[in-house]
């Protein structure tokens, strides 16, 4: 029998990565990356001089289609695989990355009459300008003792659908009114591929507060926020919600000719990028915490039980692997913090030395920072450069570095930033453990583990746990391909379930990162200092971060 393949597409913050996977061996046969030509739109709208406010982050939906147009034909031609050998396609996406659509399913930002309104564009997951709305949602839900709040650690995020939808209603009621649907980008791309309006249970559960039995927040609650939101769930969020691995539909003729695949190829319902990575590192049972480390980090774990605790961003039944409660927590910036330092703050001399040695700035700083021992720099940082997603769920918090002196070196700051993100992860592990979700093992995947060994050693030392690393640099796309093969089903040469797919083709590397005892002891002390700063700035010891942010926002008006 001819070999069978599946394609997975990982829609990240800056680019879409397409991977062709051999379903009999798990071999990654070909991969291609399409960088979004509009990138993250956070200063002004394309083709206009319309300036965006603080904390805005938008995208262009055309960039998502470019990934299909460019990268799918590319992996087919690189590999020589025949289109009919590709039995399934799955996608994963950043989330909540949402957009308003008209009644034909066209994003409003692509229509001449709406394109100058920032609210007609795709709001990227890291659009944080709906914090006011999030605060008001949280106050109202707490006051009304809404049951759903418990499943989200007591707070909904400004990154999620409800806050973003309400921001549109508040600031651009005409856009809200005209929007027939508000859709996750993951579901919109699946709709383009198949012509079917199908939502996936993962983004619906984690980002739109949907529950398998209780549905969305009640009309009564939505009306209590704003009468204009009352019908939100029944109208703009309508559509069947299908569980992960379900076949959303077959590839349309139009999409078949755009991609070079054959019409009718099975397309799985969408998924969140981080969540797709869990089975891709072979995790399909409880107790194994998966760190998906890239621009941001998500922390995902399965459990047999539903527990509620502060700091857990969300628990969704069947949200990651059917049959389990899937838990998510996260840090809104990780790679983004290192990128900030490299792009905005590293001195010119560092850039010169890196270029002289033929290394990237990250690589040079990593090499120099690895020469330092833990605690030697006298620096300690908080990891809130893009707010705190867990444990505090507050986008108005910001970054801190304590201990700077005239002697401080760039590699010391770089290392302090790596360490800060590791402390943030340890705080999340504590939250899970104290909340009753057992964390026995750590798995790391995403773009960072294979790029920065020092980072991974620091994570092992700070958490005191051995870390297993994904055997693929394209973990999201690999997981998406696995779900694509499940959607195709066994009769087509795919898999009967995601658990079967994980058993047959998912794997981790043999090499692991093990904690170094002497470092663990030092980091234990530094972590307790981190916690002191964390609670001081984050739990009301000082509101200086919020005052500074308010001053900055007022000044820019
Ligand atoms: N050697 C490195 N060390 C630390 N961070 C890095 C390194 N190389 C790239 N990064 C950061 O990794 C992030 C990109 O991660 P990746 O997983 O590829 O993308 P995404 O999160 O968009 O899916 C960027 O924030 C970038 O600054
Ligand atoms: O909230 C998310 C998942 O729940 C975002 O999709 C994620 O944090 C962004 O992913 P990346 O860092 O890989 O761009």
XYZ file of C-alpha atoms and ligand atoms in Angstrom:
598
model
C 0.000 0.000 0.000
C 1.197 3.493 -0.790
C 2.337 5.538 2.165
C -0.158 7.907 3.755
C 0.600 11.445 4.955
C -1.062 14.258 6.860
C -0.384 17.972 6.845
C -0.302 20.072 10.001
C -0.282 23.859 9.993
C 0.856 25.820 13.013
C -0.348 29.416 12.837
C 1.984 31.294 15.227
C 2.355 34.956 16.110
C 4.718 35.865 13.268
C 4.373 33.052 10.752
C 2.553 29.908 9.666
C 4.533 26.639 9.627
C 3.392 23.778 7.401
C 4.608 20.241 8.048
C 4.087 17.060 6.041
C 4.182 13.939 8.231
C 4.547 10.297 7.176
C 1.824 8.482 9.127
C 3.541 5.119 9.197
C 6.783 6.358 10.772
C 6.118 9.858 12.114
C 8.911 11.135 9.900
C 8.742 14.859 9.159
C 9.043 14.686 5.416
C 8.947 18.363 4.498
C 8.336 21.689 6.136
C 7.904 25.253 4.953
C 7.381 28.541 6.769
C 5.468 31.527 5.451
C 6.131 34.692 7.406
C 3.045 36.910 7.651
C 3.712 39.855 5.382
C 1.797 42.206 7.712
C 3.274 40.639 10.859
C 1.810 41.905 14.131
C 0.027 45.192 13.447
C 0.559 47.251 16.600
C 1.384 50.780 15.484
C -0.870 51.763 12.609
C -3.382 50.141 10.302
C -2.090 48.962 6.895
C -2.601 51.469 4.073
C -3.863 54.163 6.451
C -2.308 56.485 8.950
C -4.796 55.337 11.616
C -2.640 55.000 14.743
C -3.389 52.229 17.199
C -3.618 52.674 20.952
C -1.471 51.112 23.659
C -1.702 47.346 23.990
C -3.277 46.885 20.570
C -2.158 43.915 18.485
C -3.915 43.110 15.203
C -3.377 40.820 12.228
C -4.346 40.623 8.565
C -6.479 37.548 7.662
C -5.002 37.513 4.156
C -1.700 36.438 5.727
C -3.333 33.210 6.916
C -4.467 32.350 3.383
C -0.964 33.124 2.054
C 0.342 30.330 4.300
C -1.979 27.856 2.542
C -1.157 29.231 -0.903
C 2.611 29.232 -0.481
C 3.580 26.559 2.009
C 1.302 23.627 1.096
C 2.442 23.443 -2.574
C 6.000 23.902 -1.312
C 5.911 20.841 1.011
C 4.302 18.771 -1.737
C 6.965 19.713 -4.248
C 9.884 19.337 -1.800
C 8.748 15.833 -0.849
C 7.431 14.501 -4.147
C 4.409 13.161 -2.228
C 1.311 12.850 -4.425
C -1.708 14.943 -3.324
C -3.908 11.821 -3.049
C -1.480 10.384 -0.490
C -2.311 13.280 1.851
C -5.358 12.013 3.710
C -5.873 14.730 6.303
C -5.138 18.291 7.249
C -5.192 19.863 10.709
C -4.471 23.375 11.884
C -3.612 24.981 15.178
C -3.672 28.666 15.938
C -2.817 31.266 18.522
C -5.937 32.060 20.535
C -8.019 33.982 21.311
C -7.250 35.500 17.924
C -10.660 36.671 16.754
C -12.315 38.660 14.001
C -15.696 40.097 12.989
C -17.218 38.666 9.783
C -20.077 39.858 7.598
C -22.968 37.589 6.627
C -20.921 36.075 3.786
C -18.091 35.120 6.127
C -15.799 37.905 4.889
C -13.655 39.581 7.558
C -14.896 43.176 7.901
C -11.343 44.519 7.599
C -11.213 43.277 3.983
C -14.202 45.439 3.042
C -13.593 48.997 1.832
C -16.250 50.505 4.077
C -14.800 49.008 7.268
C -11.059 48.726 6.724
C -10.238 52.080 8.321
C -11.824 51.060 11.597
C -9.276 49.245 13.811
C -12.067 47.177 15.366
C -12.820 45.531 12.017
C -9.401 43.806 12.065
C -8.270 40.516 13.583
C -7.517 41.017 17.271
C -4.449 38.909 17.982
C -4.206 36.852 21.192
C -1.858 39.438 22.688
C -4.180 42.388 22.055
C -4.418 43.608 25.660
C -6.500 46.739 25.184
C -9.645 45.157 26.614
C -8.386 45.051 30.208
C -11.088 47.493 31.386
C -13.742 45.206 29.971
C -12.067 42.165 31.549
C -12.013 43.895 34.944
C -15.714 44.726 34.688
C -16.584 41.180 33.565
C -14.675 39.764 36.526
C -16.298 42.121 39.030
C -19.781 41.359 37.725
C -19.192 37.606 37.602
C -17.767 37.567 41.120
C -20.659 39.633 42.449
C -23.190 37.304 40.835
C -21.215 34.237 41.963
C -21.219 32.950 38.400
C -20.250 29.275 38.443
C -18.142 29.564 35.302
C -15.665 31.879 37.028
C -14.377 28.991 39.128
C -13.227 27.113 36.032
C -10.995 30.057 35.078
C -9.104 30.565 38.317
C -11.519 33.312 39.398
C -10.686 35.669 36.503
C -11.310 35.870 32.770
C -8.497 37.360 30.722
C -8.518 40.491 28.599
C -7.098 38.239 25.865
C -10.345 36.293 25.568
C -13.434 36.509 23.411
C -15.825 38.157 25.843
C -13.533 41.077 26.722
C -12.566 41.578 23.071
C -16.188 41.410 21.882
C -17.254 43.913 24.522
C -14.420 46.253 23.583
C -15.756 46.249 20.009
C -19.269 46.993 21.256
C -18.026 49.800 23.517
C -15.671 51.508 21.100
C -17.147 50.678 17.683
C -20.847 49.795 18.088
C -21.319 50.024 14.306
C -18.709 47.305 13.742
C -20.308 45.169 16.442
C -23.736 45.669 14.939
C -22.568 44.820 11.427
C -20.640 41.710 12.502
C -22.730 38.643 11.710
C -20.197 36.403 13.434
C -17.267 36.827 15.794
C -14.900 34.011 15.044
C -11.632 32.568 16.227
C -9.095 32.728 13.403
C -8.663 28.944 13.825
C -12.327 28.388 12.964
C -12.296 30.980 10.189
C -9.420 29.245 8.374
C -11.210 25.887 8.725
C -14.304 27.585 7.277
C -12.234 28.824 4.318
C -10.844 25.313 3.779
C -14.136 23.447 4.003
C -16.944 25.960 3.511
C -18.365 24.785 6.875
C -19.141 26.912 9.910
C -17.797 24.665 12.686
C -16.205 25.810 15.919
C -13.799 23.711 17.955
C -14.299 22.762 21.587
C -10.783 23.853 22.550
C -10.924 27.561 21.663
C -14.614 27.650 22.656
C -13.811 26.151 26.066
C -10.617 27.994 26.960
C -11.221 31.333 25.282
C -15.010 31.779 24.970
C -15.991 30.325 28.366
C -18.057 27.559 26.780
C -18.846 24.432 28.785
C -19.813 21.035 27.393
C -23.016 20.891 29.454
C -23.668 24.513 30.533
C -22.832 26.220 27.222
C -21.728 29.898 27.179
C -22.336 32.388 30.029
C -26.067 32.986 30.362
C -28.011 35.676 28.516
C -28.882 37.120 31.875
C -25.226 37.543 32.792
C -24.354 38.991 29.389
C -27.262 41.456 29.645
C -26.067 42.497 33.093
C -22.798 43.594 31.449
C -24.466 45.423 28.583
C -27.864 44.885 26.957
C -26.049 44.846 23.594
C -24.280 41.633 24.608
C -27.417 39.720 25.586
C -27.703 37.749 22.347
C -23.940 37.348 21.803
C -23.809 33.604 22.392
C -26.890 32.831 20.276
C -25.984 35.076 17.373
C -22.384 36.161 16.835
C -20.902 33.097 18.559
C -23.358 30.645 16.968
C -22.334 27.462 15.167
C -21.878 23.827 16.115
C -19.013 23.184 18.535
C -17.177 19.950 17.723
C -14.591 18.086 19.759
C -10.941 17.868 18.743
C -10.148 15.354 16.014
C -13.623 15.686 14.458
C -13.734 16.055 10.678
C -14.970 19.616 10.042
C -15.496 18.816 6.363
C -13.663 18.116 3.130
C -11.402 20.512 1.247
C -13.416 22.628 -1.203
C -12.582 22.645 -4.935
C -11.352 26.210 -4.640
C -9.009 25.391 -1.770
C -7.873 22.216 -3.515
C -6.726 24.257 -6.488
C -5.098 26.864 -4.211
C -3.135 24.276 -2.236
C -2.556 21.501 -4.770
C -4.342 18.953 -2.541
C -7.332 16.957 -3.717
C -10.938 18.079 -3.134
C -12.578 16.333 -0.197
C -9.344 15.827 1.788
C -10.404 15.551 5.452
C -9.936 18.740 7.470
C -10.006 18.515 11.270
C -11.679 21.152 13.426
C -9.218 23.819 14.580
C -7.150 23.695 17.749
C -5.077 26.043 19.905
C -1.353 26.014 19.104
C -0.220 25.085 22.582
C -2.898 22.434 23.075
C -2.038 20.674 19.808
C 1.495 20.161 21.133
C 0.446 17.976 24.063
C -0.180 14.711 22.155
C 2.726 15.621 19.848
C 5.104 15.088 22.781
C 3.299 11.802 23.516
C 1.423 13.154 26.536
C -2.048 11.590 26.696
C -2.280 10.808 30.431
C -2.391 12.885 33.666
C 0.509 14.259 35.725
C 2.743 15.418 32.859
C 3.071 19.184 32.530
C 3.779 20.340 28.977
C 5.528 23.704 28.574
C 4.968 25.116 25.111
C 7.733 27.667 24.968
C 7.801 30.299 22.240
C 6.768 33.940 22.064
C 4.780 33.109 25.179
C 4.559 29.926 27.243
C 1.484 27.847 27.919
C 1.455 25.239 30.671
C -0.869 22.327 29.964
C -1.701 19.271 31.999
C -4.342 16.543 32.110
C -6.177 15.289 35.158
C -8.957 12.851 35.985
C -10.530 15.455 38.260
C -11.856 18.961 38.013
C -10.442 21.256 40.669
C -10.613 25.025 40.889
C -7.749 27.228 42.045
C -6.519 30.777 41.644
C -4.022 31.097 38.821
C -5.285 28.246 36.705
C -6.244 30.044 33.494
C -8.798 27.435 32.558
C -10.000 23.869 33.004
C -11.972 22.378 30.134
C -13.372 18.867 29.980
C -12.044 17.167 26.801
C -10.201 20.444 26.098
C -6.870 18.822 25.187
C -7.349 15.052 25.076
C -10.867 13.591 25.067
C -11.673 11.842 28.341
C -9.646 14.145 30.617
C -9.931 17.551 32.193
C -7.348 19.719 30.447
C -5.769 22.521 32.483
C -4.066 25.604 31.086
C -1.954 28.304 32.670
C 0.538 30.586 30.979
C 3.007 33.437 30.760
C 2.088 36.084 28.180
C 5.692 36.815 27.295
C 8.729 34.527 27.348
C 10.603 34.554 23.999
C 9.105 38.020 23.544
C 11.009 39.245 26.633
C 14.300 37.912 25.277
C 13.437 39.445 21.893
C 12.769 42.787 23.602
C 16.214 42.714 25.179
C 17.968 41.695 21.976
C 16.119 44.222 19.793
C 15.585 47.168 22.103
C 18.119 47.066 24.869
C 21.247 45.065 23.990
C 24.165 47.489 23.512
C 25.683 47.989 20.084
C 28.868 46.354 21.331
C 27.011 43.081 21.929
C 25.611 43.224 18.406
C 29.095 43.847 17.007
C 30.677 40.964 18.940
C 27.865 38.606 17.970
C 28.245 39.477 14.320
C 32.048 39.122 14.475
C 31.683 35.607 15.856
C 28.996 34.723 13.293
C 26.449 34.111 16.047
C 22.968 35.521 16.482
C 22.646 37.978 19.365
C 20.654 35.381 21.316
C 23.372 32.791 20.796
C 26.143 35.169 21.833
C 24.289 36.285 24.953
C 23.452 32.675 25.804
C 27.128 31.684 25.508
C 28.243 34.551 27.768
C 25.397 34.085 30.247
C 26.207 30.367 30.536
C 29.616 31.328 31.986
C 27.882 32.893 35.007
C 26.815 30.891 37.997
C 23.333 31.257 39.497
C 23.057 34.309 41.742
C 26.437 35.749 40.604
C 24.957 38.778 38.871
C 23.021 40.000 41.907
C 20.010 40.529 39.652
C 16.425 39.407 40.037
C 13.640 40.131 37.535
C 9.873 39.720 37.322
C 8.562 38.242 34.072
C 5.658 40.611 33.392
C 6.851 42.416 30.262
C 3.477 41.602 28.702
C 1.431 41.501 31.908
C 0.753 38.447 34.035
C -1.448 35.715 32.601
C -0.903 33.324 35.477
C -0.963 33.425 38.465
C -2.400 36.948 38.692
C -4.197 37.291 35.334
C -3.560 41.024 35.087
C -2.360 42.630 31.851
C -1.645 45.935 33.655
C 1.376 44.526 35.491
C 4.815 45.212 34.023
C 8.468 44.181 34.182
C 11.046 44.764 36.924
C 14.774 44.184 37.276
C 16.220 44.609 40.768
C 19.932 44.843 41.568
C 21.291 46.829 38.601
C 24.622 48.577 39.230
C 27.243 50.396 37.175
C 29.009 47.039 36.814
C 26.005 45.154 35.400
C 26.818 43.418 32.113
C 24.388 42.725 29.220
C 24.731 38.929 29.587
C 23.794 39.268 33.270
C 20.576 41.048 32.336
C 19.876 38.450 29.645
C 20.386 35.653 32.173
C 18.189 37.412 34.748
C 15.424 37.555 32.145
C 15.780 33.832 31.339
C 15.646 33.118 35.090
C 12.604 35.364 35.596
C 10.592 33.292 33.138
C 11.698 30.098 34.915
C 10.506 31.493 38.277
C 7.193 32.351 36.617
C 6.887 28.728 35.502
C 7.717 27.484 39.009
C 4.981 29.727 40.416
C 2.560 28.081 37.992
C 3.684 24.592 39.031
C 3.074 25.591 42.674
C -0.381 26.808 41.725
C -1.283 23.511 40.087
C 0.148 21.428 42.909
C -1.465 23.460 45.683
C -4.733 23.438 43.744
C -4.734 19.623 43.655
C -3.437 18.945 40.132
C -0.458 16.624 40.388
C 2.672 17.584 38.433
C 5.029 14.605 38.180
C 6.979 15.237 34.984
C 7.903 18.150 32.722
C 7.930 18.141 28.906
C 9.079 21.136 26.857
C 8.337 21.988 23.259
C 7.795 24.985 20.972
C 10.515 27.089 19.397
C 12.686 27.747 22.469
C 13.854 24.389 23.906
C 15.872 23.507 20.828
C 17.322 26.997 20.468
C 18.573 27.784 23.941
C 20.166 25.057 26.084
C 20.997 27.445 28.910
C 17.328 28.347 29.194
C 16.373 24.699 29.563
C 19.074 24.004 32.167
C 17.868 27.021 34.155
C 14.282 25.679 33.995
C 15.456 22.276 35.283
C 17.434 23.956 38.088
C 14.695 26.389 39.085
C 11.915 23.775 39.101
C 14.127 20.983 40.445
C 12.625 18.646 37.823
C 14.023 16.735 34.864
C 12.715 18.059 31.537
C 12.012 15.960 28.446
C 12.239 17.761 25.116
C 10.112 17.301 21.997
C 11.816 15.509 19.149
C 10.458 17.989 16.650
C 10.994 21.704 16.264
C 7.499 21.923 14.756
C 5.558 20.460 17.664
C 2.363 22.410 17.001
C 2.269 21.472 13.330
C 3.062 17.856 14.227
C 0.135 17.743 16.673
C -2.129 19.407 14.116
C -1.139 16.767 11.544
C -1.983 14.045 14.095
C -5.478 15.529 14.516
C -5.757 15.768 10.705
C -5.033 12.024 10.506
C -7.643 11.321 13.197
C -10.182 13.364 11.199
C -9.368 11.229 8.130
C -10.096 8.046 10.124
C -8.690 4.521 9.954
C -10.440 3.559 6.738
C -8.400 6.171 4.883
C -5.158 5.103 6.585
C -5.389 7.585 9.482
C -5.886 6.948 13.203
C -8.891 5.917 15.278
C -8.098 8.370 18.082
C -5.512 10.913 19.159
C -4.269 8.447 21.791
C -3.565 5.899 19.047
C -1.829 8.608 16.997
C 0.374 9.527 19.977
C 1.277 5.889 20.619
C 2.232 5.336 16.986
C 4.084 8.482 15.928
C 4.732 10.981 18.776
C 8.095 11.006 20.540
C 10.540 12.943 22.722
C 14.332 13.132 22.540
C 16.495 10.740 24.481
C 18.519 13.577 25.951
C 16.835 15.337 28.885
C 17.785 18.321 31.081
C 18.408 17.246 34.674
C 18.550 19.594 37.669
C 22.042 20.301 39.057
C 21.778 19.988 42.832
C 24.047 22.953 43.709
C 22.113 25.249 41.359
C 18.773 24.028 42.709
C 19.753 25.157 46.211
C 20.690 28.679 45.046
C 17.598 29.009 42.909
C 15.405 27.937 45.837
C 16.599 31.047 47.691
C 16.235 33.303 44.659
C 12.751 31.949 44.015
C 11.602 32.959 47.475
C 12.865 36.490 46.723
C 11.007 36.351 43.397
C 7.830 35.416 45.274
C 8.338 38.373 47.621
C 8.599 40.796 44.676
C 5.747 39.001 42.886
C 3.376 39.456 45.812
C 4.530 42.987 46.603
C 3.948 44.326 43.101
C 1.179 41.948 42.106
C -0.995 41.624 45.196
C -1.396 45.186 46.349
C 1.870 45.821 48.285
C 2.371 48.643 45.798
C 0.193 49.771 42.904
C 3.059 51.652 41.318
C 2.883 49.624 38.094
C -0.748 50.516 37.580
C -0.179 54.187 38.393
C 2.694 54.373 35.913
C 0.641 52.677 33.248
C -2.304 55.023 33.818
C 0.031 58.017 33.584
C 1.529 56.708 30.349
C -1.901 56.048 28.846
C -3.187 59.512 29.813
C -0.086 61.158 28.395
C -0.479 59.500 25.043
C -4.100 60.665 24.621
N 18.233 31.521 20.811
C 17.132 32.040 21.368
N 17.053 32.177 22.701
C 15.964 32.688 23.298
N 14.861 33.094 22.620
C 14.888 32.983 21.284
C 16.005 32.452 20.585
N 15.731 32.476 19.265
C 14.481 32.988 19.145
N 13.954 33.290 20.350
C 12.604 33.810 20.656
O 11.655 32.769 20.373
C 10.378 33.348 20.060
C 9.753 32.627 18.873
O 9.349 31.357 19.273
P 8.622 30.352 18.263
O 8.212 29.170 19.060
O 9.517 30.116 17.121
O 7.398 31.185 17.705
P 5.862 31.333 18.164
O 5.826 31.506 19.631
O 5.374 32.538 17.427
O 5.150 30.098 17.753
C 10.644 34.813 19.765
O 10.097 35.563 20.820
C 12.176 34.921 19.748
O 12.619 36.129 20.268
O -3.042 31.855 24.596
C -2.564 31.135 23.770
C -2.811 29.700 23.860
O -3.736 29.400 24.855
C -1.768 31.705 22.631
O -2.139 31.064 21.473
C -0.340 31.551 22.829
O 0.085 31.959 24.074
C 0.440 32.263 21.739
O 1.289 31.307 21.300
P 2.797 31.545 20.818
O 3.567 31.987 22.003
O 3.205 30.163 20.374
O 2.724 32.552 19.723
